[in-house]
Amino acid sequence: MTVLVLALVAGAVIGLALGALGGGGSVLAVPALIYLLGFTPAAATTASLIIVTATSATALYAHTRDGNVAWKTGALFAAAGIVPAYLAGAAAGRLPEAVLTAAFAVIAALAALRMLRPSASDPPDRIRPGRAAGAGAGLGAVTGFLGVGGGFLAVPALVSVLGLAMRRAVGTSLLVITVNSLAALTARTGTGGGLHWEIIGPFTGAAILGAWDGKRLATKISGTTLQRIFAGVLLAVAAFMLGDVIV
C-alpha cells in the first residue's frame, strides 16, 4: 500500500472520529503519522494540529447547522485554554519524547475511564462559568503540552463537568478543539521540521470528507453508544502507545 493511500485511509478514519465523536482525531493522527507515514514525533504532532484544526472547523460548521453547539459555554471553555495551550506548547519541546508519549497515554486512558462512568445527574446545558473556565484552562494546557486537539478530553469534561448532553458536547467540543489547536499550533511555529505537505494535504482532505460522514453517523447512534465507542478507541490507543514506550 502506497504512502498516499495510507494517508487517505488514515485521514478518513480520523475525520469520522472527529465528526461523530467530537474528538479522538489527534489521538489517532499522531500514531498514524509516526508509525504509518514515517513522520518524526515532532513533525507528527505539528502536522496533526494542522490536520485537526482544518477538520474540526469543517465539522463544527456541520454541527452548527443542526444547533448542536453550546456557543456560550464553548466560547468560555475555549477562551480559558488559549494562554495555557500556547505556554504549554512552547514548553513541550524541552521534555523527552518518551515522557510526553507516556503522559499522553495515561491521560487518554483516564479520559476513557471517565467516559465509561455513569452520566452526571445535573441537567444538560447548565452553564457554570467557574468550572467551565477551570476545565478549559486545564484542557488548553494538555492540548499544548501533548500536541493534540484535546477533543478526547473536551467531550468527557463537557458531559461530566458541565452537564451537556452527549450530542451537544460533541458539537461544542469542536469549537474548543479548533481554538486550542490554533493556539498550540502558533506556539509550535518553526518547530515542525520535516513536514511533508504532499502527505498532509491529501490526509487533511480525506479527514474533512470523513468528518461530514461522521456527523451523519452521529445522528444514527445513541449518545450512550457514542460514549462507549469513544472510550474503547481511547483505551486501545493508550495501551498501544504506553506499550511502545515500555518496549
GROMACS .gro file of N, CA and C in nm, residues 84-243:
model
  480
   84PRO      N    1  -0.294   2.889   2.830
   84PRO     CA    2  -0.227   2.765   2.871
   84PRO      C    3  -0.181   2.680   2.754
   85ALA      N    4  -0.261   2.675   2.646
   85ALA     CA    5  -0.222   2.595   2.529
   85ALA      C    6  -0.096   2.652   2.466
   86TYR      N    7  -0.088   2.782   2.456
   86TYR     CA    8   0.029   2.846   2.394
   86TYR      C    9   0.154   2.822   2.479
   87LEU      N   10   0.143   2.846   2.611
   87LEU     CA   11   0.259   2.832   2.701
   87LEU      C   12   0.305   2.686   2.709
   88ALA      N   13   0.210   2.595   2.720
   88ALA     CA   14   0.246   2.454   2.728
   88ALA      C   15   0.307   2.405   2.597
   89GLY      N   16   0.256   2.456   2.486
   89GLY     CA   17   0.312   2.418   2.357
   89GLY      C   18   0.456   2.462   2.342
   90ALA      N   19   0.486   2.581   2.393
   90ALA     CA   20   0.623   2.631   2.386
   90ALA      C   21   0.717   2.552   2.476
   91ALA      N   22   0.664   2.502   2.589
   91ALA     CA   23   0.748   2.431   2.685
   91ALA      C   24   0.766   2.282   2.651
   92ALA      N   25   0.673   2.227   2.572
   92ALA     CA   26   0.673   2.083   2.547
   92ALA      C   27   0.799   2.034   2.478
   93GLY      N   28   0.860   2.117   2.395
   93GLY     CA   29   0.979   2.076   2.322
   93GLY      C   30   1.100   2.052   2.408
   94ARG      N   31   1.094   2.090   2.534
   94ARG     CA   32   1.209   2.072   2.624
   94ARG      C   33   1.209   1.938   2.694
   95LEU      N   34   1.102   1.860   2.679
   95LEU     CA   35   1.093   1.733   2.750
   95LEU      C   36   1.121   1.615   2.656
   96PRO      N   37   1.171   1.503   2.710
   96PRO     CA   38   1.196   1.385   2.627
   96PRO      C   39   1.067   1.333   2.564
   97GLU      N   40   1.078   1.282   2.443
   97GLU     CA   41   0.959   1.233   2.372
   97GLU      C   42   0.893   1.118   2.446
   98ALA      N   43   0.970   1.034   2.512
   98ALA     CA   44   0.913   0.920   2.584
   98ALA      C   45   0.824   0.967   2.698
   99VAL      N   46   0.863   1.074   2.765
   99VAL     CA   47   0.783   1.128   2.875
   99VAL      C   48   0.650   1.181   2.822
  100LEU      N   49   0.655   1.253   2.711
  100LEU     CA   50   0.533   1.308   2.652
  100LEU      C   51   0.440   1.195   2.606
  101THR      N   52   0.497   1.092   2.546
  101THR     CA   53   0.416   0.980   2.497
  101THR      C   54   0.349   0.908   2.613
  102ALA      N   55   0.422   0.884   2.721
  102ALA     CA   56   0.365   0.817   2.838
  102ALA      C   57   0.255   0.902   2.900
  103ALA      N   58   0.279   1.032   2.912
  103ALA     CA   59   0.177   1.122   2.967
  103ALA      C   60   0.052   1.122   2.879
  104PHE      N   61   0.073   1.122   2.749
  104PHE     CA   62  -0.035   1.117   2.652
  104PHE      C   63  -0.121   0.992   2.675
  105ALA      N   64  -0.056   0.877   2.688
  105ALA     CA   65  -0.126   0.750   2.706
  105ALA      C   66  -0.205   0.748   2.837
  106VAL      N   67  -0.145   0.796   2.944
  106VAL     CA   68  -0.212   0.794   3.075
  106VAL      C   69  -0.335   0.884   3.074
  107ILE      N   70  -0.322   1.003   3.020
  107ILE     CA   71  -0.435   1.097   3.018
  107ILE      C   72  -0.548   1.044   2.930
  108ALA      N   73  -0.513   0.984   2.815
  108ALA     CA   74  -0.615   0.927   2.727
  108ALA      C   75  -0.690   0.814   2.799
  109ALA      N   76  -0.618   0.730   2.874
  109ALA     CA   77  -0.682   0.620   2.946
  109ALA      C   78  -0.775   0.672   3.055
  110LEU      N   79  -0.731   0.774   3.128
  110LEU     CA   80  -0.814   0.833   3.233
  110LEU      C   81  -0.942   0.895   3.174
  111ALA      N   82  -0.927   0.961   3.061
  111ALA     CA   83  -1.044   1.020   2.995
  111ALA      C   84  -1.142   0.910   2.953
  112ALA      N   85  -1.090   0.800   2.902
  112ALA     CA   86  -1.176   0.689   2.859
  112ALA      C   87  -1.252   0.630   2.977
  113LEU      N   88  -1.183   0.610   3.089
  113LEU     CA   89  -1.247   0.554   3.208
  113LEU      C   90  -1.355   0.647   3.260
  114ARG      N   91  -1.331   0.776   3.250
  114ARG     CA   92  -1.432   0.872   3.295
  114ARG      C   93  -1.556   0.866   3.206
  115MET      N   94  -1.536   0.847   3.076
  115MET     CA   95  -1.650   0.839   2.985
  115MET      C   96  -1.734   0.714   3.011
  116LEU      N   97  -1.673   0.610   3.069
  116LEU     CA   98  -1.747   0.487   3.097
  116LEU      C   99  -1.826   0.495   3.227
  117ARG      N  100  -1.801   0.598   3.307
  117ARG     CA  101  -1.877   0.616   3.430
  117ARG      C  102  -2.017   0.663   3.396
  118PRO      N  103  -2.114   0.640   3.485
  118PRO     CA  104  -2.250   0.690   3.461
  118PRO      C  105  -2.251   0.841   3.443
  119SER      N  106  -2.340   0.890   3.361
  119SER     CA  107  -2.350   1.034   3.336
  119SER      C  108  -2.388   1.108   3.463
  120ALA      N  109  -2.342   1.232   3.472
  120ALA     CA  110  -2.377   1.315   3.586
  120ALA      C  111  -2.526   1.339   3.590
  121SER      N  112  -2.580   1.360   3.709
  121SER     CA  113  -2.724   1.381   3.725
  121SER      C  114  -2.765   1.525   3.701
  122ASP      N  115  -2.669   1.614   3.681
  122ASP     CA  116  -2.702   1.754   3.659
  122ASP      C  117  -2.778   1.772   3.529
  123PRO      N  118  -2.868   1.872   3.522
  123PRO     CA  119  -2.942   1.894   3.399
  123PRO      C  120  -2.851   1.940   3.287
  124PRO      N  121  -2.880   1.900   3.162
  124PRO     CA  122  -2.796   1.941   3.050
  124PRO      C  123  -2.795   2.091   3.029
  125ASP      N  124  -2.683   2.138   2.973
  125ASP     CA  125  -2.669   2.276   2.929
  125ASP      C  126  -2.676   2.379   3.041
  126ARG      N  127  -2.652   2.338   3.164
  126ARG     CA  128  -2.646   2.434   3.274
  126ARG      C  129  -2.505   2.491   3.278
  127ILE      N  130  -2.491   2.621   3.260
  127ILE     CA  131  -2.359   2.684   3.245
  127ILE      C  132  -2.304   2.722   3.382
  128ARG      N  133  -2.183   2.677   3.411
  128ARG     CA  134  -2.114   2.713   3.535
  128ARG      C  135  -1.984   2.781   3.494
  129PRO      N  136  -1.979   2.914   3.493
  129PRO     CA  137  -1.861   2.985   3.440
  129PRO      C  138  -1.731   2.946   3.507
  130GLY      N  139  -1.730   2.931   3.641
  130GLY     CA  140  -1.607   2.896   3.711
  130GLY      C  141  -1.554   2.760   3.671
  131ARG      N  142  -1.641   2.662   3.667
  131ARG     CA  143  -1.599   2.527   3.632
  131ARG      C  144  -1.561   2.518   3.484
  132ALA      N  145  -1.634   2.591   3.400
  132ALA     CA  146  -1.601   2.591   3.257
  132ALA      C  147  -1.463   2.650   3.234
  133ALA      N  148  -1.432   2.762   3.303
  133ALA     CA  149  -1.302   2.826   3.285
  133ALA      C  150  -1.189   2.737   3.337
  134GLY      N  151  -1.211   2.674   3.453
  134GLY     CA  152  -1.108   2.587   3.509
  134GLY      C  153  -1.081   2.466   3.422
  135ALA      N  154  -1.188   2.402   3.377
  135ALA     CA  155  -1.171   2.285   3.290
  135ALA      C  156  -1.109   2.325   3.157
  136GLY      N  157  -1.149   2.441   3.105
  136GLY     CA  158  -1.094   2.488   2.977
  136GLY      C  159  -0.946   2.517   2.986
  137ALA      N  160  -0.904   2.578   3.097
  137ALA     CA  161  -0.761   2.607   3.114
  137ALA      C  162  -0.680   2.479   3.122
  138GLY      N  163  -0.731   2.381   3.196
  138GLY     CA  164  -0.661   2.254   3.206
  138GLY      C  165  -0.652   2.183   3.072
  139LEU      N  166  -0.761   2.186   2.997
  139LEU     CA  167  -0.761   2.124   2.866
  139LEU      C  168  -0.664   2.194   2.771
  140GLY      N  169  -0.661   2.327   2.777
  140GLY     CA  170  -0.568   2.401   2.691
  140GLY      C  171  -0.424   2.364   2.719
  141ALA      N  172  -0.391   2.348   2.847
  141ALA     CA  173  -0.255   2.310   2.883
  141ALA      C  174  -0.219   2.173   2.828
  142VAL      N  175  -0.313   2.079   2.839
  142VAL     CA  176  -0.289   1.944   2.786
  142VAL      C  177  -0.274   1.948   2.634
  143THR      N  178  -0.357   2.029   2.568
  143THR     CA  179  -0.350   2.041   2.423
  143THR      C  180  -0.212   2.088   2.379
  144GLY      N  181  -0.165   2.196   2.441
  144GLY     CA  182  -0.035   2.248   2.404
  144GLY      C  183   0.079   2.156   2.441
  145PHE      N  184   0.067   2.092   2.556
  145PHE     CA  185   0.174   2.007   2.607
  145PHE      C  186   0.192   1.882   2.522
  146LEU      N  187   0.080   1.819   2.482
  146LEU     CA  188   0.087   1.692   2.410
  146LEU      C  189   0.072   1.708   2.260
  147GLY      N  190   0.043   1.828   2.213
  147GLY     CA  191   0.031   1.850   2.069
  147GLY      C  192  -0.090   1.785   2.007
  148VAL      N  193  -0.202   1.782   2.081
  148VAL     CA  194  -0.325   1.722   2.031
  148VAL      C  195  -0.438   1.824   2.038
  149GLY      N  196  -0.545   1.797   1.963
  149GLY     CA  197  -0.657   1.890   1.962
  149GLY      C  198  -0.730   1.895   2.095
  150GLY      N  199  -0.732   1.786   2.169
  150GLY     CA  200  -0.792   1.786   2.302
  150GLY      C  201  -0.936   1.741   2.306
  151GLY      N  202  -0.993   1.699   2.192
  151GLY     CA  203  -1.132   1.656   2.194
  151GLY      C  204  -1.155   1.533   2.281
  152PHE      N  205  -1.053   1.447   2.294
  152PHE     CA  206  -1.069   1.327   2.375
  152PHE      C  207  -1.083   1.361   2.523
  153LEU      N  208  -1.047   1.484   2.562
  153LEU     CA  209  -1.071   1.531   2.698
  153LEU      C  210  -1.187   1.630   2.704
  154ALA      N  211  -1.209   1.703   2.595
  154ALA     CA  212  -1.315   1.804   2.594
  154ALA      C  213  -1.453   1.740   2.608
  155VAL      N  214  -1.478   1.631   2.535
  155VAL     CA  215  -1.610   1.568   2.541
  155VAL      C  216  -1.640   1.517   2.683
  156PRO      N  217  -1.550   1.441   2.749
  156PRO     CA  218  -1.580   1.400   2.887
  156PRO      C  219  -1.602   1.518   2.980
  157ALA      N  220  -1.523   1.626   2.963
  157ALA     CA  221  -1.539   1.742   3.050
  157ALA      C  222  -1.673   1.811   3.027
  158LEU      N  223  -1.711   1.826   2.902
  158LEU     CA  224  -1.838   1.891   2.870
  158LEU      C  225  -1.957   1.809   2.918
  159VAL      N  226  -1.943   1.677   2.915
  159VAL     CA  227  -2.051   1.590   2.961
  159VAL      C  228  -2.054   1.581   3.113
  160SER      N  229  -1.939   1.545   3.172
  160SER     CA  230  -1.935   1.514   3.315
  160SER      C  231  -1.921   1.637   3.405
  161VAL      N  232  -1.843   1.736   3.360
  161VAL     CA  233  -1.818   1.854   3.443
  161VAL      C  234  -1.924   1.962   3.422
  162LEU      N  235  -1.962   1.983   3.296
  162LEU     CA  236  -2.053   2.093   3.265
  162LEU      C  237  -2.195   2.049   3.238
  163GLY      N  238  -2.219   1.918   3.232
  163GLY     CA  239  -2.355   1.869   3.221
  163GLY      C  240  -2.421   1.880   3.085
  164LEU      N  241  -2.343   1.892   2.977
  164LEU     CA  242  -2.402   1.897   2.844
  164LEU      C  243  -2.448   1.758   2.801
  165ALA      N  244  -2.557   1.753   2.725
  165ALA     CA  245  -2.598   1.627   2.664
  165ALA      C  246  -2.490   1.584   2.565
  166MET      N  247  -2.480   1.452   2.538
  166MET     CA  248  -2.370   1.399   2.459
  166MET      C  249  -2.361   1.463   2.321
  167ARG      N  250  -2.471   1.471   2.249
  167ARG     CA  251  -2.466   1.527   2.114
  167ARG      C  252  -2.424   1.673   2.115
  168ARG      N  253  -2.471   1.747   2.215
  168ARG     CA  254  -2.433   1.888   2.227
  168ARG      C  255  -2.287   1.901   2.267
  169ALA      N  256  -2.239   1.807   2.348
  169ALA     CA  257  -2.098   1.808   2.387
  169ALA      C  258  -2.009   1.781   2.267
  170VAL      N  259  -2.052   1.691   2.178
  170VAL     CA  260  -1.975   1.660   2.058
  170VAL      C  261  -1.959   1.785   1.973
  171GLY      N  262  -2.069   1.855   1.946
  171GLY     CA  263  -2.063   1.975   1.864
  171GLY      C  264  -1.982   2.086   1.928
  172THR      N  265  -2.002   2.106   2.060
  172THR     CA  266  -1.932   2.212   2.130
  172THR      C  267  -1.784   2.184   2.141
  173SER      N  268  -1.747   2.058   2.154
  173SER     CA  269  -1.605   2.023   2.165
  173SER      C  270  -1.529   2.064   2.039
  174LEU      N  271  -1.596   2.063   1.925
  174LEU     CA  272  -1.529   2.101   1.801
  174LEU      C  273  -1.488   2.247   1.802
  175LEU      N  274  -1.567   2.332   1.866
  175LEU     CA  275  -1.528   2.472   1.883
  175LEU      C  276  -1.403   2.482   1.970
  176VAL      N  277  -1.402   2.407   2.079
  176VAL     CA  278  -1.288   2.407   2.171
  176VAL      C  279  -1.163   2.353   2.101
  177ILE      N  280  -1.179   2.245   2.025
  177ILE     CA  281  -1.066   2.185   1.953
  177ILE      C  282  -1.005   2.285   1.856
  178THR      N  283  -1.090   2.353   1.779
  178THR     CA  284  -1.041   2.448   1.679
  178THR      C  285  -0.959   2.558   1.743
  179VAL      N  286  -1.012   2.618   1.849
  179VAL     CA  287  -0.943   2.730   1.915
  179VAL      C  288  -0.813   2.683   1.980
  180ASN      N  289  -0.818   2.573   2.056
  180ASN     CA  290  -0.699   2.525   2.125
  180ASN      C  291  -0.591   2.479   2.028
  181SER      N  292  -0.632   2.416   1.919
  181SER     CA  293  -0.534   2.369   1.821
  181SER      C  294  -0.463   2.486   1.754
  182LEU      N  295  -0.538   2.591   1.724
  182LEU     CA  296  -0.476   2.710   1.664
  182LEU      C  297  -0.374   2.772   1.759
  183ALA      N  298  -0.409   2.780   1.888
  183ALA     CA  299  -0.317   2.838   1.986
  183ALA      C  300  -0.191   2.752   1.999
  184ALA      N  301  -0.208   2.620   2.007
  184ALA     CA  302  -0.093   2.531   2.019
  184ALA      C  303  -0.008   2.533   1.893
  185LEU      N  304  -0.073   2.542   1.778
  185LEU     CA  305   0.000   2.546   1.651
  185LEU      C  306   0.083   2.673   1.640
  186THR      N  307   0.029   2.783   1.688
  186THR     CA  308   0.103   2.910   1.688
  186THR      C  309   0.230   2.897   1.771
  187ALA      N  310   0.219   2.832   1.887
  187ALA     CA  311   0.336   2.815   1.974
  187ALA      C  312   0.441   2.725   1.911
  188ARG      N  313   0.398   2.636   1.821
  188ARG     CA  314   0.491   2.541   1.759
  188ARG      C  315   0.543   2.587   1.625
  189THR      N  316   0.511   2.708   1.585
  189THR     CA  317   0.558   2.760   1.457
  189THR      C  318   0.710   2.754   1.450
  190GLY      N  319   0.763   2.693   1.345
  190GLY     CA  320   0.907   2.684   1.328
  190GLY      C  321   0.969   2.563   1.394
  191THR      N  322   0.886   2.480   1.464
  191THR     CA  323   0.942   2.363   1.534
  191THR      C  324   0.903   2.231   1.466
  192GLY      N  325   0.830   2.239   1.356
  192GLY     CA  326   0.783   2.116   1.293
  192GLY      C  327   0.862   2.079   1.170
  193GLY      N  328   0.992   2.078   1.181
  193GLY     CA  329   1.076   2.042   1.067
  193GLY      C  330   1.041   1.904   1.014
  194GLY      N  331   1.054   1.887   0.884
  194GLY     CA  332   1.025   1.757   0.825
  194GLY      C  333   0.880   1.738   0.788
  195LEU      N  334   0.802   1.847   0.780
  195LEU     CA  335   0.663   1.835   0.739
  195LEU      C  336   0.657   1.801   0.589
  196HIS      N  337   0.581   1.700   0.556
  196HIS     CA  338   0.567   1.658   0.417
  196HIS      C  339   0.428   1.699   0.369
  197TRP      N  340   0.420   1.812   0.302
  197TRP     CA  341   0.291   1.866   0.262
  197TRP      C  342   0.223   1.779   0.158
  198GLU      N  343   0.300   1.703   0.081
  198GLU     CA  344   0.239   1.615  -0.018
  198GLU      C  345   0.162   1.501   0.050
  199ILE      N  346   0.188   1.479   0.179
  199ILE     CA  347   0.112   1.382   0.258
  199ILE      C  348   0.005   1.452   0.341
  200ILE      N  349   0.042   1.565   0.401
  200ILE     CA  350  -0.052   1.638   0.487
  200ILE      C  351  -0.175   1.685   0.408
  201GLY      N  352  -0.153   1.729   0.283
  201GLY     CA  353  -0.265   1.779   0.202
  201GLY      C  354  -0.372   1.673   0.178
  202PRO      N  355  -0.338   1.558   0.119
  202PRO     CA  356  -0.438   1.452   0.098
  202PRO      C  357  -0.497   1.400   0.230
  203PHE      N  358  -0.411   1.389   0.333
  203PHE     CA  359  -0.457   1.343   0.465
  203PHE      C  360  -0.567   1.436   0.515
  204THR      N  361  -0.543   1.567   0.507
  204THR     CA  362  -0.641   1.665   0.555
  204THR      C  363  -0.769   1.660   0.472
  205GLY      N  364  -0.755   1.650   0.339
  205GLY     CA  365  -0.873   1.643   0.254
  205GLY      C  366  -0.961   1.524   0.286
  206ALA      N  367  -0.899   1.406   0.305
  206ALA     CA  368  -0.975   1.286   0.339
  206ALA      C  369  -1.041   1.300   0.476
  207ALA      N  370  -0.970   1.366   0.569
  207ALA     CA  371  -1.026   1.385   0.704
  207ALA      C  372  -1.149   1.476   0.700
  208ILE      N  373  -1.143   1.581   0.619
  208ILE     CA  374  -1.257   1.673   0.607
  208ILE      C  375  -1.379   1.601   0.551
  209LEU      N  376  -1.358   1.522   0.445
  209LEU     CA  377  -1.469   1.445   0.388
  209LEU      C  378  -1.523   1.343   0.489
  210GLY      N  379  -1.432   1.280   0.563
  210GLY     CA  380  -1.474   1.184   0.664
  210GLY      C  381  -1.554   1.247   0.776
  211ALA      N  382  -1.522   1.373   0.809
  211ALA     CA  383  -1.594   1.442   0.915
  211ALA      C  384  -1.741   1.461   0.880
  212TRP      N  385  -1.769   1.487   0.753
  212TRP     CA  386  -1.909   1.502   0.711
  212TRP      C  387  -1.984   1.370   0.728
  213ASP      N  388  -1.920   1.259   0.691
  213ASP     CA  389  -1.983   1.129   0.709
  213ASP      C  390  -1.999   1.096   0.857
  214GLY      N  391  -1.900   1.134   0.937
  214GLY     CA  392  -1.906   1.110   1.080
  214GLY      C  393  -2.020   1.184   1.146
  215LYS      N  394  -2.043   1.305   1.101
  215LYS     CA  395  -2.153   1.385   1.156
  215LYS      C  396  -2.287   1.318   1.126
  216ARG      N  397  -2.303   1.264   1.004
  216ARG     CA  398  -2.426   1.193   0.970
  216ARG      C  399  -2.439   1.064   1.051
  217LEU      N  400  -2.325   0.998   1.074
  217LEU     CA  401  -2.325   0.876   1.154
  217LEU      C  402  -2.373   0.903   1.296
  218ALA      N  403  -2.335   1.020   1.351
  218ALA     CA  404  -2.370   1.055   1.488
  218ALA      C  405  -2.521   1.067   1.506
  219THR      N  406  -2.593   1.101   1.400
  219THR     CA  407  -2.739   1.116   1.412
  219THR      C  408  -2.810   0.981   1.418
  220LYS      N  409  -2.738   0.873   1.387
  220LYS     CA  410  -2.799   0.740   1.383
  220LYS      C  411  -2.760   0.653   1.502
  221ILE      N  412  -2.674   0.705   1.589
  221ILE     CA  413  -2.624   0.626   1.701
  221ILE      C  414  -2.659   0.697   1.831
  222SER      N  415  -2.701   0.621   1.932
  222SER     CA  416  -2.738   0.681   2.060
  222SER      C  417  -2.617   0.741   2.130
  223GLY      N  418  -2.644   0.836   2.219
  223GLY     CA  419  -2.536   0.901   2.294
  223GLY      C  420  -2.456   0.802   2.377
  224THR      N  421  -2.524   0.704   2.438
  224THR     CA  422  -2.455   0.603   2.519
  224THR      C  423  -2.360   0.520   2.434
  225THR      N  424  -2.406   0.483   2.315
  225THR     CA  425  -2.321   0.405   2.225
  225THR      C  426  -2.200   0.486   2.181
  226LEU      N  427  -2.220   0.614   2.152
  226LEU     CA  428  -2.109   0.702   2.116
  226LEU      C  429  -2.006   0.708   2.227
  227GLN      N  430  -2.053   0.718   2.351
  227GLN     CA  431  -1.960   0.723   2.464
  227GLN      C  432  -1.877   0.596   2.473
  228ARG      N  433  -1.942   0.482   2.454
  228ARG     CA  434  -1.869   0.354   2.464
  228ARG      C  435  -1.767   0.339   2.352
  229ILE      N  436  -1.806   0.378   2.230
  229ILE     CA  437  -1.712   0.372   2.118
  229ILE      C  438  -1.593   0.462   2.145
  230PHE      N  439  -1.623   0.583   2.190
  230PHE     CA  440  -1.520   0.682   2.220
  230PHE      C  441  -1.421   0.628   2.323
  231ALA      N  442  -1.476   0.571   2.433
  231ALA     CA  443  -1.391   0.518   2.539
  231ALA      C  444  -1.308   0.401   2.490
  232GLY      N  445  -1.366   0.314   2.408
  232GLY     CA  446  -1.293   0.200   2.356
  232GLY      C  447  -1.175   0.241   2.270
  233VAL      N  448  -1.196   0.341   2.183
  233VAL     CA  449  -1.087   0.392   2.099
  233VAL      C  450  -0.975   0.448   2.185
  234LEU      N  451  -1.012   0.526   2.286
  234LEU     CA  452  -0.910   0.587   2.372
  234LEU      C  453  -0.828   0.481   2.446
  235LEU      N  454  -0.895   0.380   2.500
  235LEU     CA  455  -0.823   0.277   2.574
  235LEU      C  456  -0.728   0.199   2.483
  236ALA      N  457  -0.772   0.171   2.361
  236ALA     CA  458  -0.686   0.097   2.268
  236ALA      C  459  -0.563   0.177   2.231
  237VAL      N  460  -0.582   0.305   2.201
  237VAL     CA  461  -0.468   0.391   2.164
  237VAL      C  462  -0.374   0.409   2.282
  238ALA      N  463  -0.431   0.428   2.402
  238ALA     CA  464  -0.347   0.445   2.521
  238ALA      C  465  -0.261   0.323   2.546
  239ALA      N  466  -0.321   0.204   2.535
  239ALA     CA  467  -0.246   0.080   2.557
  239ALA      C  468  -0.134   0.064   2.456
  240PHE      N  469  -0.163   0.094   2.330
  240PHE     CA  470  -0.064   0.080   2.223
  240PHE      C  471   0.057   0.172   2.246
  241MET      N  472   0.028   0.298   2.277
  241MET     CA  473   0.138   0.395   2.291
  241MET      C  474   0.216   0.372   2.419
  242LEU      N  475   0.149   0.333   2.526
  242LEU     CA  476   0.220   0.303   2.651
  242LEU      C  477   0.308   0.180   2.633
  243GLY      N  478   0.257   0.081   2.560
  243GLY     CA  479   0.336  -0.036   2.532
  243GLY      C  480   0.459  -0.004   2.450
   0.00000   0.00000   0.00000
